Amino acid sequence: MSIEQWIEACAAEDIDVEDVIRFDYEDRTFAIYRTANSIYYASDGYCTHERVHLATGLVMDDVIECPKHNGRFDIPTGAAKRRPVCIALKTYPIKIEEGKVLIQID
Ligand code: FES
């Protein structure tokens, strides 16, 4: 049985609109997104194609483009959108409380 917990990642204002930041927690890396309409999302931090940090990629509307081979993922669902990526990105519940970004991880 896995235990889920809410972890504080950053302040909401730490992420610019249409941007992504890296968040490391214990031995894991996450990507925290703020889309053009200021909705926040969280996913695993590495591309599923190779071990590349998505936080150095480009956010365009609801899509993150990997900086290495320009593969794309749908940010809300993690679905692979453009080759060479073909494995979806794991996403995590996220919420804003008192100006803090919290993500739920297991
Ligand atoms: S490492 Fe991300 S598309 Fe290749």
mmCIF file of N, CA, C and O and ligand atoms in Angstrom:
data_model
loop_
_atom_site.group_PDB
_atom_site.id
_atom_site.type_symbol
_atom_site.label_atom_id
_atom_site.label_comp_id
_atom_site.label_asym_id
_atom_site.label_seq_id
_atom_site.Cartn_x
_atom_site.Cartn_y
_atom_site.Cartn_z
ATOM 1 N N MET A 1 0.850 -1.188 0.000
ATOM 2 C CA MET A 1 0.000 0.000 0.000
ATOM 3 C C MET A 1 0.890 1.243 0.000
ATOM 4 O O MET A 1 1.836 1.334 0.774
ATOM 5 N N SER A 2 0.613 2.183 -0.875
ATOM 6 C CA SER A 2 1.417 3.395 -0.908
ATOM 7 C C SER A 2 0.765 4.484 -0.065
ATOM 8 O O SER A 2 -0.453 4.536 0.078
ATOM 9 N N ILE A 3 1.588 5.318 0.516
ATOM 10 C CA ILE A 3 1.093 6.432 1.315
ATOM 11 C C ILE A 3 1.279 7.701 0.500
ATOM 12 O O ILE A 3 2.377 7.991 0.034
ATOM 13 N N GLU A 4 0.198 8.457 0.332
ATOM 14 C CA GLU A 4 0.288 9.689 -0.440
ATOM 15 C C GLU A 4 0.462 10.852 0.523
ATOM 16 O O GLU A 4 -0.135 10.882 1.597
ATOM 17 N N GLN A 5 1.269 11.805 0.120
ATOM 18 C CA GLN A 5 1.510 12.962 0.973
ATOM 19 C C GLN A 5 1.619 14.223 0.113
ATOM 20 O O GLN A 5 2.063 14.171 -1.024
ATOM 21 N N TRP A 6 1.194 15.343 0.699
ATOM 22 C CA TRP A 6 1.307 16.632 0.022
ATOM 23 C C TRP A 6 2.632 17.268 0.430
ATOM 24 O O TRP A 6 2.927 17.377 1.612
ATOM 25 N N ILE A 7 3.411 17.658 -0.549
ATOM 26 C CA ILE A 7 4.730 18.248 -0.326
ATOM 27 C C ILE A 7 4.737 19.671 -0.868
ATOM 28 O O ILE A 7 4.276 19.916 -1.985
ATOM 29 N N GLU A 8 5.277 20.589 -0.098
ATOM 30 C CA GLU A 8 5.392 21.969 -0.575
ATOM 31 C C GLU A 8 6.554 22.060 -1.553
ATOM 32 O O GLU A 8 7.693 21.714 -1.214
ATOM 33 N N ALA A 9 6.252 22.522 -2.768
ATOM 34 C CA ALA A 9 7.282 22.569 -3.803
ATOM 35 C C ALA A 9 7.925 23.947 -3.925
ATOM 36 O O ALA A 9 9.130 24.057 -4.120
ATOM 37 N N CYS A 10 7.106 24.998 -3.857
ATOM 38 C CA CYS A 10 7.614 26.351 -4.060
ATOM 39 C C CYS A 10 6.479 27.322 -3.788
ATOM 40 O O CYS A 10 5.360 26.903 -3.485
ATOM 41 N N ALA A 11 6.760 28.590 -3.926
ATOM 42 C CA ALA A 11 5.700 29.593 -3.868
ATOM 43 C C ALA A 11 5.066 29.686 -5.251
ATOM 44 O O ALA A 11 5.747 29.509 -6.271
ATOM 45 N N ALA A 12 3.767 29.948 -5.280
ATOM 46 C CA ALA A 12 3.075 30.036 -6.565
ATOM 47 C C ALA A 12 3.726 31.083 -7.468
ATOM 48 O O ALA A 12 3.841 30.897 -8.679
ATOM 49 N N GLU A 13 4.184 32.171 -6.872
ATOM 50 C CA GLU A 13 4.758 33.256 -7.677
ATOM 51 C C GLU A 13 6.175 32.926 -8.164
ATOM 52 O O GLU A 13 6.736 33.686 -8.962
ATOM 53 N N ASP A 14 6.743 31.823 -7.708
ATOM 54 C CA ASP A 14 8.087 31.441 -8.171
ATOM 55 C C ASP A 14 8.074 30.970 -9.628
ATOM 56 O O ASP A 14 9.142 30.854 -10.245
ATOM 57 N N ILE A 15 6.909 30.638 -10.143
ATOM 58 C CA ILE A 15 6.820 30.138 -11.527
ATOM 59 C C ILE A 15 6.146 31.207 -12.377
ATOM 60 O O ILE A 15 5.014 31.615 -12.092
ATOM 61 N N ASP A 16 6.830 31.640 -13.404
ATOM 62 C CA ASP A 16 6.242 32.615 -14.327
ATOM 63 C C ASP A 16 5.122 31.957 -15.129
ATOM 64 O O ASP A 16 5.091 30.730 -15.286
ATOM 65 N N VAL A 17 4.231 32.776 -15.646
ATOM 66 C CA VAL A 17 3.181 32.279 -16.531
ATOM 67 C C VAL A 17 3.834 31.645 -17.757
ATOM 68 O O VAL A 17 4.811 32.172 -18.301
ATOM 69 N N GLU A 18 3.293 30.498 -18.179
ATOM 70 C CA GLU A 18 3.811 29.731 -19.318
ATOM 71 C C GLU A 18 5.289 29.368 -19.097
ATOM 72 O O GLU A 18 6.150 29.650 -19.922
ATOM 73 N N ASP A 19 5.539 28.764 -17.931
ATOM 74 C CA ASP A 19 6.917 28.367 -17.611
ATOM 75 C C ASP A 19 6.889 27.076 -16.791
ATOM 76 O O ASP A 19 5.823 26.584 -16.412
ATOM 77 N N VAL A 20 8.053 26.556 -16.515
ATOM 78 C CA VAL A 20 8.201 25.306 -15.770
ATOM 79 C C VAL A 20 9.453 25.424 -14.915
ATOM 80 O O VAL A 20 10.437 26.052 -15.328
ATOM 81 N N ILE A 21 9.401 24.842 -13.709
ATOM 82 C CA ILE A 21 10.593 24.802 -12.870
ATOM 83 C C ILE A 21 10.843 23.358 -12.428
ATOM 84 O O ILE A 21 9.948 22.521 -12.448
ATOM 85 N N ARG A 22 12.061 23.124 -12.014
ATOM 86 C CA ARG A 22 12.454 21.813 -11.493
ATOM 87 C C ARG A 22 12.264 21.822 -9.979
ATOM 88 O O ARG A 22 12.578 22.799 -9.313
ATOM 89 N N PHE A 23 11.775 20.695 -9.453
ATOM 90 C CA PHE A 23 11.642 20.534 -8.013
ATOM 91 C C PHE A 23 12.187 19.168 -7.634
ATOM 92 O O PHE A 23 11.712 18.146 -8.121
ATOM 93 N N ASP A 24 13.202 19.161 -6.786
ATOM 94 C CA ASP A 24 13.808 17.903 -6.325
ATOM 95 C C ASP A 24 13.326 17.600 -4.923
ATOM 96 O O ASP A 24 13.308 18.488 -4.060
ATOM 97 N N TYR A 25 12.946 16.366 -4.719
ATOM 98 C CA TYR A 25 12.499 15.949 -3.395
ATOM 99 C C TYR A 25 13.040 14.552 -3.127
ATOM 100 O O TYR A 25 12.769 13.624 -3.896
ATOM 101 N N GLU A 26 13.809 14.439 -2.038
ATOM 102 C CA GLU A 26 14.511 13.199 -1.738
ATOM 103 C C GLU A 26 15.276 12.769 -2.987
ATOM 104 O O GLU A 26 16.036 13.543 -3.525
ATOM 105 N N ASP A 27 15.064 11.574 -3.513
ATOM 106 C CA ASP A 27 15.843 11.170 -4.684
ATOM 107 C C ASP A 27 15.046 11.309 -5.980
ATOM 108 O O ASP A 27 15.379 10.707 -6.990
ATOM 109 N N ARG A 28 14.001 12.139 -5.954
ATOM 110 C CA ARG A 28 13.143 12.262 -7.139
ATOM 111 C C ARG A 28 13.171 13.683 -7.682
ATOM 112 O O ARG A 28 13.454 14.634 -6.955
ATOM 113 N N THR A 29 12.868 13.795 -8.954
ATOM 114 C CA THR A 29 12.831 15.089 -9.616
ATOM 115 C C THR A 29 11.475 15.275 -10.298
ATOM 116 O O THR A 29 11.006 14.370 -10.992
ATOM 117 N N PHE A 30 10.894 16.431 -10.101
ATOM 118 C CA PHE A 30 9.588 16.752 -10.663
ATOM 119 C C PHE A 30 9.691 18.019 -11.513
ATOM 120 O O PHE A 30 10.643 18.797 -11.377
ATOM 121 N N ALA A 31 8.700 18.205 -12.358
ATOM 122 C CA ALA A 31 8.555 19.458 -13.102
ATOM 123 C C ALA A 31 7.222 20.069 -12.664
ATOM 124 O O ALA A 31 6.198 19.375 -12.617
ATOM 125 N N ILE A 32 7.254 21.358 -12.317
ATOM 126 C CA ILE A 32 6.048 22.075 -11.898
ATOM 127 C C ILE A 32 5.781 23.140 -12.955
ATOM 128 O O ILE A 32 6.652 23.961 -13.239
ATOM 129 N N TYR A 33 4.582 23.110 -13.511
ATOM 130 C CA TYR A 33 4.235 23.979 -14.635
ATOM 131 C C TYR A 33 3.192 25.021 -14.229
ATOM 132 O O TYR A 33 2.342 24.773 -13.382
ATOM 133 N N ARG A 34 3.276 26.152 -14.902
ATOM 134 C CA ARG A 34 2.206 27.148 -14.817
ATOM 135 C C ARG A 34 1.884 27.513 -16.260
ATOM 136 O O ARG A 34 2.736 28.054 -16.974
ATOM 137 N N THR A 35 0.683 27.195 -16.689
ATOM 138 C CA THR A 35 0.339 27.381 -18.100
ATOM 139 C C THR A 35 -0.077 28.831 -18.376
ATOM 140 O O THR A 35 -0.166 29.658 -17.466
ATOM 141 N N ALA A 36 -0.362 29.115 -19.627
ATOM 142 C CA ALA A 36 -0.674 30.480 -20.051
ATOM 143 C C ALA A 36 -1.891 31.040 -19.321
ATOM 144 O O ALA A 36 -1.981 32.253 -19.100
ATOM 145 N N ASN A 37 -2.824 30.167 -18.922
ATOM 146 C CA ASN A 37 -3.987 30.646 -18.175
ATOM 147 C C ASN A 37 -3.810 30.452 -16.663
ATOM 148 O O ASN A 37 -4.783 30.378 -15.917
ATOM 149 N N SER A 38 -2.552 30.353 -16.234
ATOM 150 C CA SER A 38 -2.181 30.290 -14.809
ATOM 151 C C SER A 38 -2.761 29.089 -14.069
ATOM 152 O O SER A 38 -3.100 29.178 -12.899
ATOM 153 N N ILE A 39 -2.865 27.965 -14.752
ATOM 154 C CA ILE A 39 -3.194 26.709 -14.084
ATOM 155 C C ILE A 39 -1.882 25.960 -13.834
ATOM 156 O O ILE A 39 -1.002 25.934 -14.703
ATOM 157 N N TYR A 40 -1.789 25.369 -12.645
ATOM 158 C CA TYR A 40 -0.568 24.679 -12.244
ATOM 159 C C TYR A 40 -0.722 23.171 -12.435
ATOM 160 O O TYR A 40 -1.801 22.617 -12.200
ATOM 161 N N TYR A 41 0.384 22.533 -12.843
ATOM 162 C CA TYR A 41 0.414 21.076 -13.020
ATOM 163 C C TYR A 41 1.768 20.562 -12.535
ATOM 164 O O TYR A 41 2.736 21.332 -12.449
ATOM 165 N N ALA A 42 1.814 19.265 -12.278
ATOM 166 C CA ALA A 42 3.078 18.641 -11.873
ATOM 167 C C ALA A 42 3.240 17.311 -12.587
ATOM 168 O O ALA A 42 2.268 16.597 -12.835
ATOM 169 N N SER A 43 4.481 16.995 -12.913
ATOM 170 C CA SER A 43 4.780 15.702 -13.548
ATOM 171 C C SER A 43 6.164 15.258 -13.095
ATOM 172 O O SER A 43 6.904 16.021 -12.456
ATOM 173 N N ASP A 44 6.524 14.023 -13.490
ATOM 174 C CA ASP A 44 7.909 13.618 -13.316
ATOM 175 C C ASP A 44 8.797 14.626 -14.039
ATOM 176 O O ASP A 44 8.404 15.209 -15.061
ATOM 177 N N GLY A 45 10.008 14.785 -13.515
ATOM 178 C CA GLY A 45 10.880 15.821 -14.056
ATOM 179 C C GLY A 45 11.684 15.406 -15.267
ATOM 180 O O GLY A 45 12.189 16.260 -15.985
ATOM 181 N N TYR A 46 11.803 14.096 -15.489
ATOM 182 C CA TYR A 46 12.594 13.634 -16.625
ATOM 183 C C TYR A 46 11.709 13.245 -17.803
ATOM 184 O O TYR A 46 10.655 12.629 -17.637
ATOM 185 N N CYS A 47 12.184 13.562 -18.976
ATOM 186 C CA CYS A 47 11.565 13.096 -20.215
ATOM 187 C C CYS A 47 11.552 11.556 -20.203
ATOM 188 O O CYS A 47 12.459 10.925 -19.653
ATOM 189 N N THR A 48 10.542 10.966 -20.803
ATOM 190 C CA THR A 48 10.474 9.503 -20.851
ATOM 191 C C THR A 48 11.306 8.916 -21.991
ATOM 192 O O THR A 48 11.427 7.700 -22.105
ATOM 193 N N HIS A 49 11.866 9.753 -22.834
ATOM 194 C CA HIS A 49 12.698 9.272 -23.942
ATOM 195 C C HIS A 49 14.121 9.043 -23.475
ATOM 196 O O HIS A 49 14.672 7.954 -23.638
ATOM 197 N N GLU A 50 14.730 10.073 -22.883
ATOM 198 C CA GLU A 50 16.035 9.950 -22.256
ATOM 199 C C GLU A 50 15.996 10.764 -20.979
ATOM 200 O O GLU A 50 15.069 11.528 -20.745
ATOM 201 N N ARG A 51 17.022 10.591 -20.172
ATOM 202 C CA ARG A 51 17.027 11.224 -18.848
ATOM 203 C C ARG A 51 17.417 12.700 -18.980
ATOM 204 O O ARG A 51 18.542 13.104 -18.650
ATOM 205 N N VAL A 52 16.485 13.502 -19.419
ATOM 206 C CA VAL A 52 16.709 14.929 -19.629
ATOM 207 C C VAL A 52 15.677 15.701 -18.803
ATOM 208 O O VAL A 52 14.492 15.335 -18.790
ATOM 209 N N HIS A 53 16.119 16.755 -18.144
ATOM 210 C CA HIS A 53 15.202 17.540 -17.319
ATOM 211 C C HIS A 53 14.230 18.352 -18.188
ATOM 212 O O HIS A 53 14.658 19.172 -18.996
ATOM 213 N N LEU A 54 12.952 18.115 -17.970
ATOM 214 C CA LEU A 54 11.950 18.858 -18.734
ATOM 215 C C LEU A 54 11.875 20.315 -18.304
ATOM 216 O O LEU A 54 11.360 21.160 -19.037
ATOM 217 N N ALA A 55 12.396 20.621 -17.115
ATOM 218 C CA ALA A 55 12.343 22.007 -16.641
ATOM 219 C C ALA A 55 13.164 22.952 -17.510
ATOM 220 O O ALA A 55 13.000 24.164 -17.420
ATOM 221 N N THR A 56 14.034 22.393 -18.351
ATOM 222 C CA THR A 56 14.774 23.249 -19.272
ATOM 223 C C THR A 56 14.093 23.285 -20.643
ATOM 224 O O THR A 56 14.638 23.820 -21.598
ATOM 225 N N GLY A 57 12.900 22.711 -20.722
ATOM 226 C CA GLY A 57 12.142 22.699 -21.969
ATOM 227 C C GLY A 57 11.284 23.940 -22.117
ATOM 228 O O GLY A 57 11.372 24.895 -21.342
ATOM 229 N N LEU A 58 10.429 23.892 -23.119
ATOM 230 C CA LEU A 58 9.620 25.049 -23.488
ATOM 231 C C LEU A 58 8.138 24.737 -23.277
ATOM 232 O O LEU A 58 7.638 23.726 -23.766
ATOM 233 N N VAL A 59 7.464 25.627 -22.522
ATOM 234 C CA VAL A 59 6.015 25.480 -22.313
ATOM 235 C C VAL A 59 5.289 26.308 -23.370
ATOM 236 O O VAL A 59 5.558 27.499 -23.522
ATOM 237 N N MET A 60 4.388 25.648 -24.101
ATOM 238 C CA MET A 60 3.592 26.333 -25.130
ATOM 239 C C MET A 60 2.148 25.913 -24.926
ATOM 240 O O MET A 60 1.803 24.758 -25.159
ATOM 241 N N ASP A 61 1.327 26.835 -24.477
ATOM 242 C CA ASP A 61 -0.049 26.508 -24.087
ATOM 243 C C ASP A 61 -0.015 25.352 -23.089
ATOM 244 O O ASP A 61 0.602 25.484 -22.059
ATOM 245 N N ASP A 62 -0.652 24.231 -23.412
ATOM 246 C CA ASP A 62 -0.687 23.099 -22.480
ATOM 247 C C ASP A 62 0.316 22.011 -22.854
ATOM 248 O O ASP A 62 0.139 20.851 -22.521
ATOM 249 N N VAL A 63 1.373 22.390 -23.538
ATOM 250 C CA VAL A 63 2.347 21.411 -24.029
ATOM 251 C C VAL A 63 3.737 21.766 -23.507
ATOM 252 O O VAL A 63 4.113 22.936 -23.456
ATOM 253 N N ILE A 64 4.494 20.725 -23.111
ATOM 254 C CA ILE A 64 5.912 20.907 -22.784
ATOM 255 C C ILE A 64 6.724 20.248 -23.885
ATOM 256 O O ILE A 64 6.449 19.099 -24.259
ATOM 257 N N GLU A 65 7.692 20.986 -24.413
ATOM 258 C CA GLU A 65 8.580 20.444 -25.433
ATOM 259 C C GLU A 65 9.932 20.156 -24.799
ATOM 260 O O GLU A 65 10.547 21.039 -24.200
ATOM 261 N N CYS A 66 10.379 18.922 -24.931
ATOM 262 C CA CYS A 66 11.664 18.509 -24.386
ATOM 263 C C CYS A 66 12.794 19.249 -25.113
ATOM 264 O O CYS A 66 12.770 19.376 -26.339
ATOM 265 N N PRO A 67 13.807 19.698 -24.357
ATOM 266 C CA PRO A 67 14.872 20.466 -24.993
ATOM 267 C C PRO A 67 15.826 19.634 -25.850
ATOM 268 O O PRO A 67 16.539 20.178 -26.682
ATOM 269 N N LYS A 68 15.832 18.306 -25.667
ATOM 270 C CA LYS A 68 16.858 17.514 -26.369
ATOM 271 C C LYS A 68 16.463 17.128 -27.789
ATOM 272 O O LYS A 68 17.212 17.385 -28.730
ATOM 273 N N HIS A 69 15.309 16.490 -27.938
ATOM 274 C CA HIS A 69 14.897 16.052 -29.286
ATOM 275 C C HIS A 69 13.557 16.632 -29.689
ATOM 276 O O HIS A 69 12.942 16.165 -30.647
ATOM 277 N N ASN A 70 13.072 17.582 -28.925
ATOM 278 C CA ASN A 70 11.818 18.293 -29.237
ATOM 279 C C ASN A 70 10.574 17.415 -29.192
ATOM 280 O O ASN A 70 9.562 17.741 -29.814
ATOM 281 N N GLY A 71 10.657 16.285 -28.466
ATOM 282 C CA GLY A 71 9.436 15.526 -28.203
ATOM 283 C C GLY A 71 8.493 16.362 -27.352
ATOM 284 O O GLY A 71 8.927 17.285 -26.645
ATOM 285 N N ARG A 72 7.201 16.071 -27.435
ATOM 286 C CA ARG A 72 6.225 16.887 -26.707
ATOM 287 C C ARG A 72 5.279 16.024 -25.869
ATOM 288 O O ARG A 72 4.925 14.913 -26.271
ATOM 289 N N PHE A 73 4.854 16.611 -24.743
ATOM 290 C CA PHE A 73 3.862 15.992 -23.863
ATOM 291 C C PHE A 73 2.729 16.978 -23.607
ATOM 292 O O PHE A 73 2.961 18.185 -23.507
ATOM 293 N N ASP A 74 1.540 16.431 -23.445
ATOM 294 C CA ASP A 74 0.408 17.216 -22.962
ATOM 295 C C ASP A 74 0.611 17.414 -21.461
ATOM 296 O O ASP A 74 0.726 16.424 -20.720
ATOM 297 N N ILE A 75 0.659 18.644 -20.998
ATOM 298 C CA ILE A 75 0.969 18.900 -19.586
ATOM 299 C C ILE A 75 -0.134 18.378 -18.658
ATOM 300 O O ILE A 75 0.165 17.713 -17.662
ATOM 301 N N PRO A 76 -1.423 18.650 -18.913
ATOM 302 C CA PRO A 76 -2.445 18.181 -17.961
ATOM 303 C C PRO A 76 -2.501 16.669 -17.812
ATOM 304 O O PRO A 76 -2.729 16.158 -16.714
ATOM 305 N N THR A 77 -2.312 15.922 -18.894
ATOM 306 C CA THR A 77 -2.477 14.466 -18.828
ATOM 307 C C THR A 77 -1.164 13.699 -18.861
ATOM 308 O O THR A 77 -1.129 12.510 -18.519
ATOM 309 N N GLY A 78 -0.097 14.333 -19.316
ATOM 310 C CA GLY A 78 1.181 13.652 -19.484
ATOM 311 C C GLY A 78 1.268 12.850 -20.771
ATOM 312 O O GLY A 78 2.294 12.214 -21.034
ATOM 313 N N ALA A 79 0.245 12.862 -21.590
ATOM 314 C CA ALA A 79 0.235 12.061 -22.818
ATOM 315 C C ALA A 79 1.353 12.485 -23.767
ATOM 316 O O ALA A 79 1.651 13.676 -23.896
ATOM 317 N N ALA A 80 1.961 11.494 -24.415
ATOM 318 C CA ALA A 80 2.976 11.776 -25.422
ATOM 319 C C ALA A 80 2.289 12.372 -26.647
ATOM 320 O O ALA A 80 1.311 11.823 -27.145
ATOM 321 N N LYS A 81 2.815 13.508 -27.145
ATOM 322 C CA LYS A 81 2.155 14.221 -28.248
ATOM 323 C C LYS A 81 2.977 14.247 -29.535
ATOM 324 O O LYS A 81 2.442 14.478 -30.595
ATOM 325 N N ARG A 82 4.292 14.111 -29.402
ATOM 326 C CA ARG A 82 5.105 14.152 -30.626
ATOM 327 C C ARG A 82 6.353 13.316 -30.433
ATOM 328 O O ARG A 82 6.994 13.371 -29.401
ATOM 329 N N ARG A 83 6.679 12.539 -31.438
ATOM 330 C CA ARG A 83 7.870 11.703 -31.411
ATOM 331 C C ARG A 83 9.111 12.571 -31.257
ATOM 332 O O ARG A 83 9.073 13.727 -31.663
ATOM 333 N N PRO A 84 10.159 12.040 -30.669
ATOM 334 C CA PRO A 84 10.362 10.621 -30.409
ATOM 335 C C PRO A 84 9.729 10.116 -29.111
ATOM 336 O O PRO A 84 9.884 8.943 -28.819
ATOM 337 N N VAL A 85 9.062 10.935 -28.337
ATOM 338 C CA VAL A 85 8.474 10.385 -27.118
ATOM 339 C C VAL A 85 7.241 9.560 -27.463
ATOM 340 O O VAL A 85 6.427 9.945 -28.313
ATOM 341 N N CYS A 86 7.111 8.398 -26.810
ATOM 342 C CA CYS A 86 5.939 7.561 -27.024
ATOM 343 C C CYS A 86 5.405 7.004 -25.705
ATOM 344 O O CYS A 86 4.384 6.345 -25.681
ATOM 345 N N ILE A 87 6.098 7.286 -24.616
ATOM 346 C CA ILE A 87 5.650 6.859 -23.286
ATOM 347 C C ILE A 87 5.174 8.095 -22.534
ATOM 348 O O ILE A 87 5.873 9.119 -22.493
ATOM 349 N N ALA A 88 3.977 8.001 -21.960
ATOM 350 C CA ALA A 88 3.391 9.144 -21.258
ATOM 351 C C ALA A 88 4.211 9.499 -20.020
ATOM 352 O O ALA A 88 4.886 8.656 -19.426
ATOM 353 N N LEU A 89 4.080 10.730 -19.636
ATOM 354 C CA LEU A 89 4.721 11.271 -18.441
ATOM 355 C C LEU A 89 3.781 11.056 -17.261
ATOM 356 O O LEU A 89 2.570 11.268 -17.383
ATOM 357 N N LYS A 90 4.311 10.664 -16.112
ATOM 358 C CA LYS A 90 3.466 10.523 -14.922
ATOM 359 C C LYS A 90 3.155 11.910 -14.373
ATOM 360 O O LYS A 90 4.050 12.736 -14.223
ATOM 361 N N THR A 91 1.889 12.140 -14.081
ATOM 362 C CA THR A 91 1.475 13.435 -13.535
ATOM 363 C C THR A 91 1.030 13.257 -12.079
ATOM 364 O O THR A 91 0.730 12.134 -11.642
ATOM 365 N N TYR A 92 0.958 14.360 -11.362
ATOM 366 C CA TYR A 92 0.640 14.336 -9.926
ATOM 367 C C TYR A 92 -0.399 15.396 -9.605
ATOM 368 O O TYR A 92 -0.378 16.490 -10.199
ATOM 369 N N PRO A 93 -1.273 15.121 -8.629
ATOM 370 C CA PRO A 93 -2.214 16.148 -8.175
ATOM 371 C C PRO A 93 -1.451 17.347 -7.618
ATOM 372 O O PRO A 93 -0.385 17.198 -7.020
ATOM 373 N N ILE A 94 -2.014 18.504 -7.811
ATOM 374 C CA ILE A 94 -1.363 19.737 -7.372
ATOM 375 C C ILE A 94 -2.427 20.681 -6.848
ATOM 376 O O ILE A 94 -3.575 20.652 -7.305
ATOM 377 N N LYS A 95 -2.073 21.520 -5.871
ATOM 378 C CA LYS A 95 -3.008 22.529 -5.373
ATOM 379 C C LYS A 95 -2.216 23.719 -4.855
ATOM 380 O O LYS A 95 -1.025 23.604 -4.532
ATOM 381 N N ILE A 96 -2.902 24.857 -4.817
ATOM 382 C CA ILE A 96 -2.306 26.084 -4.295
ATOM 383 C C ILE A 96 -2.999 26.392 -2.977
ATOM 384 O O ILE A 96 -4.235 26.455 -2.928
ATOM 385 N N GLU A 97 -2.214 26.562 -1.927
ATOM 386 C CA GLU A 97 -2.763 26.928 -0.619
ATOM 387 C C GLU A 97 -1.915 28.025 -0.016
ATOM 388 O O GLU A 97 -0.692 27.860 0.122
ATOM 389 N N GLU A 98 -2.566 29.127 0.326
ATOM 390 C CA GLU A 98 -1.878 30.264 0.949
ATOM 391 C C GLU A 98 -0.628 30.645 0.161
ATOM 392 O O GLU A 98 0.436 30.908 0.747
ATOM 393 N N GLY A 99 -0.767 30.654 -1.146
ATOM 394 C CA GLY A 99 0.339 31.085 -2.003
ATOM 395 C C GLY A 99 1.431 30.059 -2.204
ATOM 396 O O GLY A 99 2.449 30.344 -2.836
ATOM 397 N N LYS A 100 1.247 28.854 -1.684
ATOM 398 C CA LYS A 100 2.241 27.786 -1.845
ATOM 399 C C LYS A 100 1.740 26.734 -2.824
ATOM 400 O O LYS A 100 0.545 26.422 -2.854
ATOM 401 N N VAL A 101 2.672 26.176 -3.577
ATOM 402 C CA VAL A 101 2.352 25.087 -4.499
ATOM 403 C C VAL A 101 2.624 23.765 -3.792
ATOM 404 O O VAL A 101 3.746 23.529 -3.333
ATOM 405 N N LEU A 102 1.599 22.931 -3.708
ATOM 406 C CA LEU A 102 1.737 21.626 -3.057
ATOM 407 C C LEU A 102 1.477 20.534 -4.096
ATOM 408 O O LEU A 102 0.528 20.641 -4.881
ATOM 409 N N ILE A 103 2.294 19.502 -4.101
ATOM 410 C CA ILE A 103 2.042 18.369 -4.986
ATOM 411 C C ILE A 103 1.878 17.112 -4.144
ATOM 412 O O ILE A 103 2.473 16.982 -3.072
ATOM 413 N N GLN A 104 1.046 16.221 -4.652
ATOM 414 C CA GLN A 104 0.782 14.972 -3.932
ATOM 415 C C GLN A 104 1.580 13.863 -4.578
ATOM 416 O O GLN A 104 1.397 13.547 -5.762
ATOM 417 N N ILE A 105 2.497 13.288 -3.803
ATOM 418 C CA ILE A 105 3.310 12.202 -4.341
ATOM 419 C C ILE A 105 3.122 10.961 -3.477
ATOM 420 O O ILE A 105 2.621 11.050 -2.365
ATOM 421 N N ASP A 106 3.508 9.829 -4.021
ATOM 422 C CA ASP A 106 3.354 8.603 -3.233
ATOM 423 C C ASP A 106 4.718 8.064 -2.859
ATOM 424 O O ASP A 106 5.741 8.546 -3.294
HETATM 425 S S1 FES B 1 15.189 13.233 -24.452
HETATM 426 FE FE1 FES B 1 13.239 14.161 -24.566
HETATM 427 S S2 FES B 1 12.659 13.873 -26.633
HETATM 428 FE FE2 FES B 1 14.554 12.843 -26.455
#
